[in-house]
Amino acid sequence: MKNSTYSGFYKLSVEERLKEVAEFANLEDKHIKTIQNPEVLDIEKADNMIENVIGRFTLPLGVALNFMINGKDYIIPMVTEEASVVAAASNAAKLARDSGGFYTNNTGSIMIAQVQVTDILDVDYTRIVIYEHKDEILKICNEKDPVLVKYGGGAKDIDVRIINSKDEDFIVVHLKVNTLDAMGANAVNSMAEAVAPFIEKITGGKVYLRILSNLAVERLFRSRTKVKKEALGGEEVVDKIVSAYKFANADPFRATTHNKGIMNGISAVVLATGNDTRAIESGAHSYAAISGKYKSLTTWQKDKDGDLVGTIEIPLAVGLVGGATKIHPVAQAAIKILGVKTAGELGDIIASVGLAQNLAAIKALATEGIQRGHMSLHAKNIAVTAGAKGEELDRIVKKMIEDKNINLDYAKSLLNK
Ligand SMILES: CC(C)(COP(=O)([O-])OP(=O)([O-])OC[C@H]1O[C@@H](n2cnc3c(N)ncnc32)[C@H](O)[C@@H]1OP(=O)([O-])[O-])[C@@H](O)C(=O)NCCC(=O)NCCSC(=O)C[C@@](C)(O)CC(=O)[O-]
Ligand SMILES: NC(=O)C1=CN([C@@H]2O[C@H](COP(=O)(O)OP(=O)(O)OC[C@H]3O[C@@H](n4cnc5c(N)ncnc54)[C@H](OP(=O)(O)O)[C@@H]3O)[C@@H](O)[C@H]2O)C=CC1
């Protein structure tokens, strides 16, 4: 069985690391060449991805190690501009490994599209009329995407909600669509637009907005983990981590930063796999506030043995088909590294990375503080900004950490010396 645990992986050269990952994931030559070549997103492809293209923007692709999820080992590709994120994820996954790593479940791939119906006086009566036409509504939606239906997906159900706004009451029809392995935005938006004339006909109202909701409450991913107190440095550390969680859950100012730490990991995998980071970010923060108060997306508690147990529950509309996932060559290589076959498996992994990322951050915060680990890795960025290269760079980083003086002025003065 494949093992994603490596000690000191970061001490290898870039080429050696890629070789290890290639062996683990059985990467083909084309994937290796893609990862090695920053020019791989050719300008024609880029020009077709967005508008007014004038070039490309490259970011580092790293891998988080040590992840065991549902008994399977994964190496996790992450794209981020922030130092210490990848190290922290690997660190936490290593802590969780002794107790089996992460265990997940999810609610499936139902996306919601909203059709807003206005100019209706008798909203309660009309709501019931719309439900009577559910089968016709679903039929019109499904005619729009026979491919999705062929694979077992498509529009499955509706909800009809009355929204009380300040000026008027209106109706919003939710189309609930199983988008299978697609993120599904284009798929459900097409359905919402196709069904709008029929909804106008049966209600006598006027349809305005027809668009998906990024609050994907029927696409929830859950992950749990347990970390032995010994791995954390004792029960006292468990208590400190639980207390850090309680702070986040009680105070939106802290919860925002706590959840930003979770998204450090989540957005990095979402980006690496060519998925839509804004869709995931907006859904996550909205879900964190679903009770009416903005809270932590994770929970941390002490179990009867004094060990730390944690959970995450988060909407994750990620896909393997569609969007940039199928266009961006590095995203395809990232999917190959993960070895995932379904969007559900990808979501399970991403939720687990979020939980791990949060564990690393709050462990550091609750004990030694964030600066030692984070700033020692960030020191490399500072030394590069100062103009250091090669062996000189390593020496300057070492000296800044030793002297606990990690800033640009000091890096420049060391370089001049
Ligand atoms: C930074 C570490 C990992 C240092 O880690 P360490 O404490 O020095 O521990 P270690 O040297 O024993 O290393 C443990 C493992 O970490 C990994 N690791 C260790 N060093 C490296 C490295 N250079 N490159 C790659 N991986 C590394 C690696 O897996 C290693 O195992 P090994 O390979 O040695 O068997 C630790 O201090 C940590 O996890 N800190 C948390 C850092 C963090 O959360 N950064 C995110 C940015 S800060 C932020 O934006 C979010 C925040 C904090 O505001 C969120 C919040 O407030 O909740
Ligand atoms: N608010 C938001 O978040 C919005 C996001 N977007 C963007 O939409 C894009 C994602 O849209 P999405 O609908 O996923 O992309 P696509 O429309 O590109 O892909 C989905 C389509 O792929 C086909 N398909 C083939 N195999 C499968 C399978 N196994 N499972 C599911 N579908 C399959 C389906 O039918 P068929 O072949 O007939 O197409 C399906 O409709 C992202 O780029 C996102 O950024 C767009 C608007 C708003």
Coordinates of C-alpha atoms in Angstrom, one line a residue, residues 79-328:
V79 CA -1.2 26.3 -4.9
T80 CA -0.7 29.3 -2.6
E81 CA 1.4 32.5 -2.3
E82 CA 1.7 32.2 1.5
A83 CA 4.7 30.6 3.3
S84 CA 4.1 27.9 6.0
V85 CA 0.6 26.8 4.7
V86 CA 1.9 23.6 3.1
A87 CA 4.3 22.9 6.0
A88 CA 1.5 23.4 8.5
A89 CA -0.9 21.1 6.7
S90 CA 1.8 18.3 6.5
N91 CA 2.6 18.9 10.2
A92 CA -1.1 18.5 11.3
A93 CA -1.7 15.5 9.1
K94 CA 1.4 13.9 10.7
L95 CA -0.1 14.6 14.2
A96 CA -3.4 13.0 13.2
R97 CA -2.0 10.0 11.5
D98 CA -1.3 7.9 14.6
S99 CA -5.1 7.8 15.3
G100 CA -6.0 6.9 11.7
G101 CA -6.0 10.4 10.2
F102 CA -9.3 11.7 8.9
Y103 CA -12.7 10.2 8.3
T104 CA -15.3 11.8 6.1
N105 CA -18.8 11.8 4.8
N106 CA -20.8 14.1 2.6
T107 CA -24.4 14.8 1.6
G108 CA -23.9 14.3 -2.2
S109 CA -23.7 16.9 -5.1
I110 CA -27.0 18.8 -5.0
M111 CA -26.6 22.4 -6.2
I112 CA -29.4 25.0 -5.8
A113 CA -30.4 27.4 -8.5
Q114 CA -32.7 30.3 -7.6
V115 CA -35.5 31.6 -9.8
Q116 CA -36.9 34.9 -8.4
V117 CA -40.6 35.5 -9.1
T118 CA -42.0 39.0 -8.5
D119 CA -45.2 41.0 -9.1
I120 CA -47.4 38.5 -7.1
L121 CA -49.9 39.6 -4.6
D122 CA -51.1 36.2 -3.3
V123 CA -47.6 34.8 -2.6
D124 CA -48.8 32.0 -0.2
Y125 CA -51.4 30.7 -2.7
T126 CA -49.0 30.9 -5.6
R127 CA -46.3 29.0 -3.7
I128 CA -48.7 26.0 -3.5
V129 CA -49.6 26.3 -7.2
I130 CA -45.9 26.1 -8.1
Y131 CA -45.5 22.9 -6.1
E132 CA -48.4 21.4 -8.1
H133 CA -46.2 21.8 -11.3
K134 CA -43.1 20.3 -9.8
D135 CA -42.9 17.4 -12.4
E136 CA -43.2 19.8 -15.4
I137 CA -40.6 22.1 -13.9
L138 CA -38.1 19.2 -13.4
K139 CA -38.9 17.9 -16.9
I140 CA -38.0 21.3 -18.5
C141 CA -34.8 21.5 -16.5
N142 CA -33.7 18.0 -17.4
E143 CA -34.4 18.5 -21.1
K144 CA -31.7 21.2 -20.9
D145 CA -28.9 18.8 -19.7
P146 CA -29.4 15.3 -21.1
V147 CA -25.8 14.4 -20.4
L148 CA -26.2 15.0 -16.7
V149 CA -29.4 13.0 -16.7
K150 CA -27.8 10.1 -18.6
Y151 CA -25.1 9.8 -15.8
G152 CA -27.8 9.7 -13.1
G153 CA -27.9 13.4 -12.2
G154 CA -30.2 16.3 -13.1
A155 CA -32.9 18.3 -11.4
K156 CA -34.4 16.2 -8.6
D157 CA -36.6 18.4 -6.5
I158 CA -37.8 21.9 -5.9
D159 CA -38.4 24.2 -2.9
V160 CA -40.6 27.3 -3.0
R161 CA -39.7 30.0 -0.6
I162 CA -41.4 33.3 0.2
I163 CA -39.0 36.1 0.8
N164 CA -40.2 39.1 2.8
S165 CA -38.2 42.1 1.7
K166 CA -38.8 45.7 2.8
D167 CA -40.6 46.8 -0.3
E168 CA -42.5 43.6 -1.3
D169 CA -42.9 39.9 -0.7
F170 CA -41.7 37.7 -3.6
I171 CA -41.2 34.1 -4.3
V172 CA -38.0 32.2 -4.9
V173 CA -38.1 28.8 -6.5
H174 CA -35.1 26.6 -5.6
L175 CA -34.2 24.0 -8.3
K176 CA -32.3 21.2 -6.6
V177 CA -29.9 19.6 -9.1
N178 CA -27.6 16.7 -8.7
T179 CA -24.6 17.9 -10.7
L180 CA -22.5 14.8 -10.0
D181 CA -18.8 15.4 -10.8
A182 CA -19.4 19.0 -12.1
M183 CA -19.2 22.1 -9.9
G184 CA -22.5 22.7 -11.7
A185 CA -22.8 26.5 -12.0
N186 CA -23.2 26.5 -15.7
A187 CA -25.4 23.5 -15.7
V188 CA -27.9 24.8 -13.1
N189 CA -27.9 28.4 -14.5
S190 CA -28.9 27.0 -17.9
M191 CA -31.8 25.1 -16.2
A192 CA -32.9 28.2 -14.3
E193 CA -33.1 30.3 -17.5
A194 CA -34.8 27.5 -19.4
V195 CA -37.6 27.1 -16.8
A196 CA -38.3 30.8 -16.2
P197 CA -40.9 31.3 -19.0
F198 CA -42.9 28.3 -17.7
I199 CA -42.8 29.7 -14.1
E200 CA -44.0 33.0 -15.4
K201 CA -46.9 31.3 -17.2
I202 CA -48.1 29.3 -14.2
T203 CA -47.8 32.2 -11.7
G204 CA -48.7 35.2 -13.8
G205 CA -45.6 36.8 -12.2
K206 CA -42.4 38.3 -13.5
V207 CA -39.2 36.3 -13.2
Y208 CA -36.1 38.4 -12.5
L209 CA -32.9 36.7 -11.3
R210 CA -32.1 33.1 -12.4
I211 CA -28.8 32.0 -10.9
L212 CA -27.2 29.4 -8.6
S213 CA -26.7 29.9 -4.9
N214 CA -23.2 29.5 -3.7
L215 CA -24.6 28.6 -0.3
A216 CA -24.5 24.9 -1.2
V217 CA -26.2 23.5 1.9
E218 CA -27.0 20.3 0.1
R219 CA -23.3 19.8 -0.8
L220 CA -21.9 19.5 2.7
F221 CA -18.6 17.8 3.4
R222 CA -17.7 16.6 6.9
S223 CA -14.4 15.3 8.2
R224 CA -13.4 14.3 11.7
T225 CA -10.0 13.5 13.3
K226 CA -8.5 12.5 16.6
V227 CA -5.1 13.5 17.9
K228 CA -3.5 11.8 20.8
K229 CA -2.6 14.1 23.7
E230 CA 0.9 12.7 23.6
A231 CA 1.4 13.8 20.0
L232 CA 0.4 17.3 21.0
G233 CA 2.7 17.5 24.1
G234 CA 0.1 16.6 26.8
E235 CA -3.4 17.2 28.0
E236 CA -2.6 20.8 28.8
V237 CA -2.1 21.5 25.1
V238 CA -5.4 19.8 24.3
D239 CA -7.1 22.2 26.8
K240 CA -5.4 25.2 25.2
I241 CA -6.5 24.2 21.7
V242 CA -10.1 23.6 22.9
S243 CA -10.0 27.0 24.5
A244 CA -8.7 28.6 21.3
Y245 CA -11.7 27.0 19.5
K246 CA -14.1 28.3 22.1
F247 CA -12.8 31.8 21.5
A248 CA -13.3 31.6 17.8
N249 CA -16.8 30.2 18.2
A250 CA -17.8 33.0 20.5
D251 CA -16.3 36.0 18.8
P252 CA -16.7 36.9 15.1
F253 CA -13.5 38.9 15.1
R254 CA -11.5 35.8 16.1
A255 CA -13.8 33.4 14.0
T256 CA -12.9 35.4 10.8
T257 CA -9.2 34.8 11.3
H258 CA -9.7 31.2 12.5
N259 CA -11.8 30.5 9.4
K260 CA -9.2 32.3 7.2
G261 CA -6.7 29.8 8.5
I262 CA -9.0 26.9 7.4
M263 CA -9.4 28.5 4.0
N264 CA -5.6 28.7 3.7
G265 CA -5.6 25.0 3.0
I266 CA -9.0 24.7 1.3
S267 CA -8.4 27.5 -1.3
A268 CA -5.0 26.2 -2.0
V269 CA -6.3 22.7 -3.1
V270 CA -9.3 24.3 -4.8
L271 CA -7.0 26.5 -6.9
A272 CA -4.5 23.6 -7.6
T273 CA -7.4 21.5 -9.0
G274 CA -8.7 24.4 -11.2
N275 CA -11.8 24.9 -9.2
D276 CA -13.6 28.2 -8.3
T277 CA -12.0 29.7 -5.2
R278 CA -14.6 32.5 -4.9
A279 CA -17.5 30.0 -5.0
I280 CA -15.9 28.0 -2.2
E281 CA -14.9 31.1 -0.1
S282 CA -18.4 32.7 -0.3
G283 CA -20.2 29.4 0.5
A284 CA -17.9 28.7 3.5
H285 CA -18.2 32.1 5.2
S286 CA -22.0 32.2 4.6
Y287 CA -22.3 28.7 6.1
A288 CA -20.2 29.8 9.1
A289 CA -22.9 32.4 9.7
I290 CA -25.9 30.2 9.0
S291 CA -27.1 30.3 12.7
G292 CA -27.4 34.0 12.5
K293 CA -24.0 34.5 14.1
Y294 CA -20.6 34.1 12.4
K295 CA -18.9 31.1 14.0
S296 CA -16.0 28.6 13.6
L297 CA -16.3 26.1 10.7
T298 CA -14.6 23.6 12.9
T299 CA -15.1 22.2 16.4
W300 CA -12.5 21.0 18.9
Q301 CA -13.2 19.0 22.0
K302 CA -11.4 16.8 24.5
D303 CA -12.6 13.2 24.6
K304 CA -12.9 10.8 27.6
D305 CA -9.2 9.8 27.2
G306 CA -8.0 13.4 27.3
D307 CA -7.3 13.3 23.5
L308 CA -8.2 16.0 21.1
V309 CA -11.1 15.4 18.7
G310 CA -12.0 17.8 15.9
T311 CA -14.6 18.2 13.1
I312 CA -15.4 20.3 10.1
E313 CA -18.6 20.7 8.1
I314 CA -18.5 22.9 5.1
P315 CA -20.2 23.3 1.7
L316 CA -17.8 22.5 -1.1
A317 CA -19.0 22.8 -4.7
V318 CA -16.0 21.4 -6.4
G319 CA -15.9 19.4 -9.6
L320 CA -13.7 17.3 -11.8
V321 CA -15.4 18.1 -15.1
G322 CA -16.0 21.6 -16.5
G323 CA -14.5 24.9 -15.4
A324 CA -10.8 25.3 -15.5
T325 CA -10.2 21.8 -14.2
K326 CA -10.4 20.3 -17.7
I327 CA -8.5 23.2 -19.4
H328 CA -5.6 23.9 -17.1

